[in-house]
C-alpha cells in the first residue's frame, strides 16, 4: 500500500535543475575545489535541494538544520511526512552536535563501518529541524564513503538530510540518469558521480536499545554486525511482512516497478521451471512479460524481456544491479515481471528484503500455483 501523504503535496515542475559531472581527478586534485562541488555546497547552505551520489544509492540532500529546506525534500519526492530522513555528516566528530549520547555498541559499529553503508539510530538533541525526524526522539545518522558525498558534506559545513533521490515508491537511483528521470524540474542540482557501488541502501541499526536492533538490512550484512557487537535482534517487521516495522519507511510499498512483480522461491531447476511456467501463464493471459534473473540463468529463459541483474555467484553484483534492472522493466513497458528469489543470507538478505517490498509479498514457493 502506498502511504497516505500527510500534509505534504507534490512539488510542481518549476525548478531549473543544474547538473555537474564530478569525477576524482588523476592528479589527486581535491574534489572540494571542483566547481560543481563548490556550487552545490553553496546551494545546500542556501536551503536548496541537491542530489548527490553515495556509495549506496543517490541521495537528495538539504540542510538538516533548515525546516523549510527539509520540507521541500518531502515535496520533491512526494514522500509521506511521517517517514524520517537520515542525516549525513562528514565525520564522527560532528555527532556531538546532533545526538546526546552514543552507547558503546554504537561506538563499536561506527568505528568499524564509518565511513560506509551503515546508519545508526541515536537519541537526538533537537538540533536538526523537526521534519527530519518526523517527531521521533531518535535520529538516523551516517557518514557515507563516496568521495563526492564527502567533499560536498565537508564543503557545505552542514549536516545534510538525504533520503534516496527517487520519487517516493520507485526503486532507489543507482545512476545519475535515474535521478534525472525522477526529479529533474523538482530539485535545484544534481551531482553526477557515475554509478554507485553497493546498490542497496545503508543498513539501519537502532543502538538505543540494550541489544541493537536491525531496522533495515543493507550494505553492511548481519554477520558483519554480529562479528562487531555480538548480539543483534532483527526487527520482526523485516521477517514478517504483516507487522508494522519500527523503521517507519519500511511500511510503505517501495522499490516498485510499474508492472506487477512476482517472486518465485526455491532453488535450482525447480525454481527455474516455476519462473518459466509463471511467465508463460501471464503471457497466455495477454500480458507483456519480463523475467528478472542472473547471468547464470539468463540463456535458459524465454520471455519478451529477460534481464540479468548480476551474477548469483557474486551477490554484491546482484545488489548493485537490482534497482537499475527494475527500472529497465519500466522503460520497456513490462506489465508482468517474474523474479527469482535468492537465499536470504549475506547481502542477498537485503536484496530479498527489497524484492519482497517491491512485490508487496507476492511470492510463490516452488510447489505453489498462482490462482489466475
Ligand atoms: O543508503 C542510504 O541510507 C541512502 C543514502 C542516500 O544515504 N538513504 C536512504 O534514505 O535510503 P531513505 O530516506 O530512503 O531511507 C531511510 C530509512 C527509512 O526506512 C526511514 O524510515 C529510516 O531510515 N529511519 C530514518 N530515521 C529513523 C529513525 N529515527 N528511526 C527509525 N528509522 C529511521
Ligand atoms: Mg528511499
XYZ file of C-alpha atoms and ligand atoms in Angstrom:
406
model
C 0.000 0.000 0.000
C 1.309 3.446 -0.857
C 1.453 5.558 2.283
C -1.017 8.355 2.824
C 0.705 11.665 2.400
C 0.194 13.701 5.497
C 0.158 17.374 4.706
C 2.830 17.241 2.024
C 1.781 17.889 -1.565
C 3.997 17.240 -4.557
C 6.209 19.986 -5.917
C 5.190 21.110 -9.399
C 7.816 21.024 -12.175
C 9.137 24.548 -11.802
C 12.818 24.405 -10.976
C 15.698 24.547 -13.351
C 17.853 21.609 -12.389
C 21.577 22.110 -12.903
C 23.799 19.088 -13.382
C 27.551 18.772 -12.863
C 29.641 15.740 -13.684
C 32.088 15.276 -10.802
C 34.937 12.799 -11.040
C 38.061 12.378 -8.981
C 40.964 13.787 -10.974
C 44.009 11.672 -11.617
C 46.341 14.443 -10.455
C 44.967 13.991 -6.956
C 43.397 17.465 -7.017
C 40.976 17.796 -4.138
C 37.356 17.247 -5.119
C 36.434 20.054 -2.740
C 37.809 22.548 -5.260
C 35.676 21.184 -8.096
C 33.335 23.971 -9.315
C 30.331 21.604 -9.158
C 31.032 20.761 -5.515
C 31.566 24.438 -4.675
C 28.286 25.492 -6.261
C 26.336 22.552 -4.848
C 27.689 23.223 -1.335
C 26.647 26.872 -1.607
C 23.174 25.726 -2.674
C 22.890 23.482 0.383
C 23.788 26.452 2.594
C 21.083 28.498 0.831
C 18.468 25.881 1.686
C 18.200 24.370 -1.786
C 17.943 20.752 -2.938
C 20.986 18.903 -4.282
C 21.086 15.243 -5.377
C 24.465 13.554 -4.948
C 25.998 10.090 -5.221
C 26.765 7.994 -2.161
C 28.355 4.548 -2.139
C 24.869 3.001 -1.728
C 22.395 4.987 -3.862
C 21.986 8.645 -4.877
C 20.662 10.868 -2.091
C 18.531 14.030 -2.241
C 20.182 16.424 0.173
C 19.199 19.590 2.024
C 20.439 21.482 5.079
C 19.178 19.394 8.016
C 19.009 22.472 10.254
C 16.504 24.263 7.995
C 12.857 23.227 8.378
C 11.937 24.839 5.074
C 14.722 23.105 3.161
C 13.862 19.731 4.665
C 10.151 20.162 3.939
C 10.984 20.737 0.284
C 12.674 17.305 0.150
C 9.357 15.671 1.080
C 7.574 17.736 -1.585
C 10.069 16.972 -4.354
C 9.807 13.229 -3.697
C 6.107 13.100 -2.819
C 7.224 11.412 0.398
C 4.894 10.820 3.357
C 5.843 13.243 6.123
C 5.825 10.541 8.817
C 8.887 8.880 7.298
C 12.055 10.331 8.894
C 15.241 11.155 6.990
C 18.830 10.062 7.517
C 21.298 12.847 8.320
C 24.670 12.656 6.563
C 27.807 14.076 8.152
C 31.442 14.269 7.043
C 32.902 12.576 10.127
C 32.023 11.069 13.502
C 33.384 14.225 15.195
C 30.183 16.007 14.085
C 27.991 13.611 16.076
C 28.156 15.588 19.321
C 26.203 18.469 17.780
C 23.376 16.151 16.809
C 22.959 13.432 19.425
C 23.017 13.296 23.202
C 24.796 10.004 23.747
C 26.429 7.209 21.763
C 26.099 3.840 23.553
C 29.109 1.512 23.399
C 27.555 -0.743 20.733
C 27.062 2.366 18.599
C 30.691 3.345 19.087
C 31.873 -0.111 18.032
C 29.753 -0.097 14.888
C 30.786 3.434 13.987
C 34.464 2.621 14.423
C 34.208 -0.382 12.151
C 31.821 0.804 9.430
C 32.167 4.581 9.029
C 32.631 5.945 6.524
C 30.350 3.377 4.885
C 26.849 1.964 4.359
C 25.679 1.926 7.988
C 23.089 4.227 9.595
C 22.843 4.289 13.380
C 19.725 5.402 15.227
C 20.566 7.550 18.259
C 18.732 9.917 20.605
C 18.931 13.426 19.190
C 19.432 16.810 20.879
C 16.872 18.757 18.906
C 19.455 20.497 16.730
C 18.077 19.247 13.422
C 14.847 20.689 12.031
C 11.760 18.775 13.316
C 10.593 17.430 9.903
C 13.861 15.429 9.658
C 12.863 13.126 12.496
C 9.095 13.138 11.818
C 8.510 13.775 15.516
C 10.616 10.871 16.836
C 13.100 11.409 19.649
C 15.688 9.479 17.665
C 17.741 10.351 14.599
C 19.356 8.244 11.888
C 22.930 9.330 11.095
C 25.637 8.139 8.750
C 29.000 9.076 7.259
C 28.994 7.996 3.600
C 32.228 6.828 1.999
C 31.672 8.153 -1.531
C 34.315 10.820 -2.308
C 31.760 13.162 -3.937
C 29.404 12.889 -0.951
C 32.253 13.523 1.486
C 33.546 16.521 -0.489
C 30.040 18.017 -0.593
C 29.483 17.484 3.141
C 32.853 18.988 4.058
C 32.331 21.988 1.812
C 28.698 22.595 2.836
C 29.644 22.537 6.523
C 26.134 21.485 7.428
C 24.563 18.185 8.425
C 22.705 17.099 5.286
C 19.353 15.299 5.467
C 19.087 12.960 2.485
C 16.658 10.240 1.546
C 17.219 8.256 -1.634
C 16.775 10.569 -4.652
C 13.812 8.799 -6.260
C 10.119 9.640 -6.482
C 8.511 8.042 -3.467
C 7.712 4.370 -4.076
C 10.123 3.905 -7.006
C 13.375 1.922 -6.919
C 16.244 3.971 -5.477
C 18.543 5.587 -8.044
C 21.920 3.971 -8.668
C 22.813 6.241 -11.602
C 22.511 9.984 -12.167
C 20.148 9.239 -15.084
C 17.656 7.647 -12.671
C 17.633 10.814 -10.546
C 17.216 12.979 -13.613
C 14.277 10.888 -14.821
C 12.501 11.070 -11.450
C 13.329 14.553 -10.183
C 14.533 16.990 -12.868
C 12.424 20.129 -12.599
C 11.772 19.428 -8.911
C 15.279 19.887 -7.482
C 17.977 22.533 -7.856
C 21.030 20.467 -8.730
C 22.400 17.018 -9.432
C 25.996 15.933 -8.967
C 26.679 13.121 -11.419
C 29.351 10.842 -9.979
C 28.586 7.833 -12.197
C 27.043 4.554 -10.997
C 27.014 3.893 -7.244
C 28.845 0.885 -5.828
C 26.761 -1.008 -3.262
C 23.419 -0.584 -4.997
C 21.108 -1.113 -1.995
C 20.721 1.443 0.783
C 22.583 1.552 4.072
C 21.895 -0.893 6.888
C 19.880 0.821 9.647
C 20.625 -0.253 13.229
C 18.925 1.112 16.342
C 21.639 1.287 19.008
C 19.473 2.994 21.644
C 18.366 -0.464 22.851
C 20.291 -2.717 25.194
C 20.651 -5.177 22.303
C 20.962 -3.366 18.946
C 18.054 -3.893 16.547
C 18.331 -4.210 12.774
C 15.623 -1.988 11.273
C 16.639 -2.228 7.612
C 19.125 -4.679 6.073
C 21.563 -3.052 3.652
C 25.157 -2.828 2.510
C 26.584 -3.998 5.854
C 25.462 -7.584 6.482
C 24.041 -9.119 9.668
C 27.145 -11.308 10.021
C 29.416 -8.271 9.851
C 27.376 -6.600 12.615
C 27.374 -9.751 14.732
C 31.144 -10.007 14.447
C 31.376 -6.449 15.793
C 28.802 -6.279 18.609
C 27.997 -9.917 19.313
C 24.236 -9.866 19.585
C 21.768 -8.155 17.253
C 17.992 -8.541 17.015
C 16.143 -8.364 13.738
C 13.029 -6.185 13.857
C 10.123 -8.620 13.424
C 8.645 -6.359 10.734
C 11.551 -7.296 8.447
C 10.894 -11.011 8.554
C 7.105 -10.924 8.856
C 5.579 -8.688 6.235
C 2.277 -8.361 8.135
C 3.601 -6.489 11.190
C 4.350 -2.792 11.169
C 8.146 -2.376 11.191
C 9.788 0.111 13.540
C 11.676 1.820 10.748
C 8.789 3.973 9.536
C 9.883 3.865 5.889
C 9.712 0.097 5.748
C 5.920 0.035 5.972
C 5.307 1.619 2.578
C 5.256 -0.029 -0.829
C 8.665 0.691 -2.145
C 11.214 -0.019 -4.835
C 8.366 -0.989 -7.121
C 8.367 -1.183 -10.898
C 5.119 -0.289 -12.690
C 4.470 -3.872 -13.758
C 3.144 -6.493 -11.376
C 6.059 -8.290 -9.731
C 6.088 -11.904 -8.562
C 8.969 -13.543 -6.738
C 9.497 -17.288 -7.044
C 11.173 -19.155 -4.200
C 13.082 -22.422 -4.195
C 16.341 -23.107 -5.967
C 17.919 -24.766 -8.983
C 15.919 -26.381 -11.793
C 12.726 -26.456 -9.747
C 12.751 -22.712 -9.266
C 13.608 -22.054 -12.894
C 10.769 -24.226 -14.148
C 8.344 -22.383 -11.896
C 9.600 -18.987 -13.098
C 9.156 -20.027 -16.712
C 5.706 -21.506 -16.041
C 4.524 -18.332 -14.324
C 5.866 -16.160 -17.158
C 4.153 -18.389 -19.746
C 0.876 -18.265 -17.853
C 0.953 -14.445 -17.751
C 1.811 -14.291 -21.479
C -1.149 -16.527 -22.281
C -3.303 -14.093 -20.310
C -2.162 -11.391 -22.743
C 0.448 -9.629 -20.607
C 3.836 -8.313 -21.690
C 6.170 -10.340 -19.524
C 9.705 -9.877 -18.246
C 11.921 -12.211 -16.235
C 14.444 -10.919 -13.697
C 17.341 -13.332 -13.313
C 21.129 -13.560 -13.111
C 23.874 -14.193 -15.681
C 23.926 -17.889 -14.816
C 20.309 -18.462 -15.909
C 19.672 -15.783 -18.498
C 20.045 -18.012 -21.543
C 17.675 -20.630 -20.160
C 14.546 -18.434 -20.100
C 12.093 -17.430 -22.810
C 10.106 -14.201 -22.369
C 9.685 -10.842 -24.086
C 12.419 -9.445 -21.844
C 14.935 -11.426 -19.812
C 17.168 -9.111 -17.761
C 20.089 -10.161 -15.598
C 20.879 -8.010 -12.574
C 24.271 -9.627 -11.832
C 25.931 -12.933 -11.029
C 24.325 -15.242 -8.481
C 27.822 -16.444 -7.557
C 28.766 -12.840 -6.629
C 25.904 -11.438 -4.515
C 27.368 -7.892 -4.458
C 26.872 -7.673 -8.241
C 23.178 -8.537 -7.796
C 22.762 -5.830 -5.137
C 24.481 -3.345 -7.450
C 22.307 -4.209 -10.449
C 18.900 -4.778 -8.833
C 17.320 -1.301 -8.916
C 18.639 -0.477 -12.398
C 17.062 -3.717 -13.621
C 13.689 -2.939 -12.041
C 13.799 0.457 -13.746
C 14.602 -1.141 -17.120
C 11.360 -3.113 -16.921
C 9.544 0.233 -16.611
C 11.433 1.621 -19.610
C 10.417 -1.260 -21.877
C 6.840 -1.328 -20.570
C 6.774 -4.733 -18.884
C 3.343 -5.405 -17.374
C 4.248 -8.551 -15.503
C 7.646 -9.408 -14.036
C 8.729 -12.730 -12.603
C 11.853 -12.710 -10.439
C 13.959 -15.474 -8.931
C 14.268 -15.371 -5.136
C 17.728 -15.585 -3.536
C 18.764 -17.426 -0.372
C 18.352 -14.835 2.419
C 21.935 -14.700 3.663
C 24.711 -12.091 3.389
C 23.856 -9.211 1.077
C 21.121 -11.381 -0.535
C 19.170 -10.831 2.711
C 18.977 -7.124 1.762
C 18.235 -7.903 -1.882
C 15.357 -10.178 -0.826
C 14.022 -7.544 1.566
C 13.789 -5.063 -1.342
C 12.369 -7.601 -3.796
C 9.677 -8.618 -1.321
C 8.728 -4.978 -0.726
C 8.615 -4.337 -4.462
C 6.418 -7.420 -4.917
C 4.232 -6.482 -1.949
C 4.616 -10.008 -0.671
C 3.558 -11.718 -3.937
C 5.762 -14.744 -3.525
C 5.345 -18.264 -4.792
C 7.287 -21.046 -3.161
C 8.294 -23.574 -5.786
C 5.409 -26.026 -5.144
C 2.595 -23.443 -5.346
C 0.354 -22.395 -8.223
C -0.755 -18.830 -8.880
C -4.518 -18.528 -8.977
C -5.447 -16.992 -12.327
O 21.922 4.401 1.844
C 21.093 5.159 2.343
O 20.729 5.083 3.539
C 20.505 6.244 1.441
C 21.628 7.206 1.069
C 21.129 8.400 0.296
O 22.312 7.596 2.218
N 19.426 6.928 2.099
C 18.239 6.336 2.307
O 17.293 7.149 2.901
O 17.985 5.189 1.984
P 15.737 6.827 2.909
O 15.089 8.034 3.417
O 15.330 6.373 1.556
O 15.586 5.688 3.971
C 15.770 5.985 5.332
C 15.255 4.851 6.188
C 13.753 4.801 6.176
O 13.322 3.452 6.182
C 13.415 5.511 7.494
O 12.159 5.148 7.990
C 14.550 5.054 8.393
O 15.677 5.057 7.537
N 14.775 5.986 9.520
C 15.242 7.252 9.462
N 15.272 7.806 10.696
C 14.825 6.858 11.544
C 14.589 6.817 12.957
N 14.828 7.864 13.739
N 14.107 5.671 13.494
C 13.855 4.603 12.717
N 14.043 4.575 11.363
C 14.503 5.692 10.786
Mg 14.300 5.509 -0.013
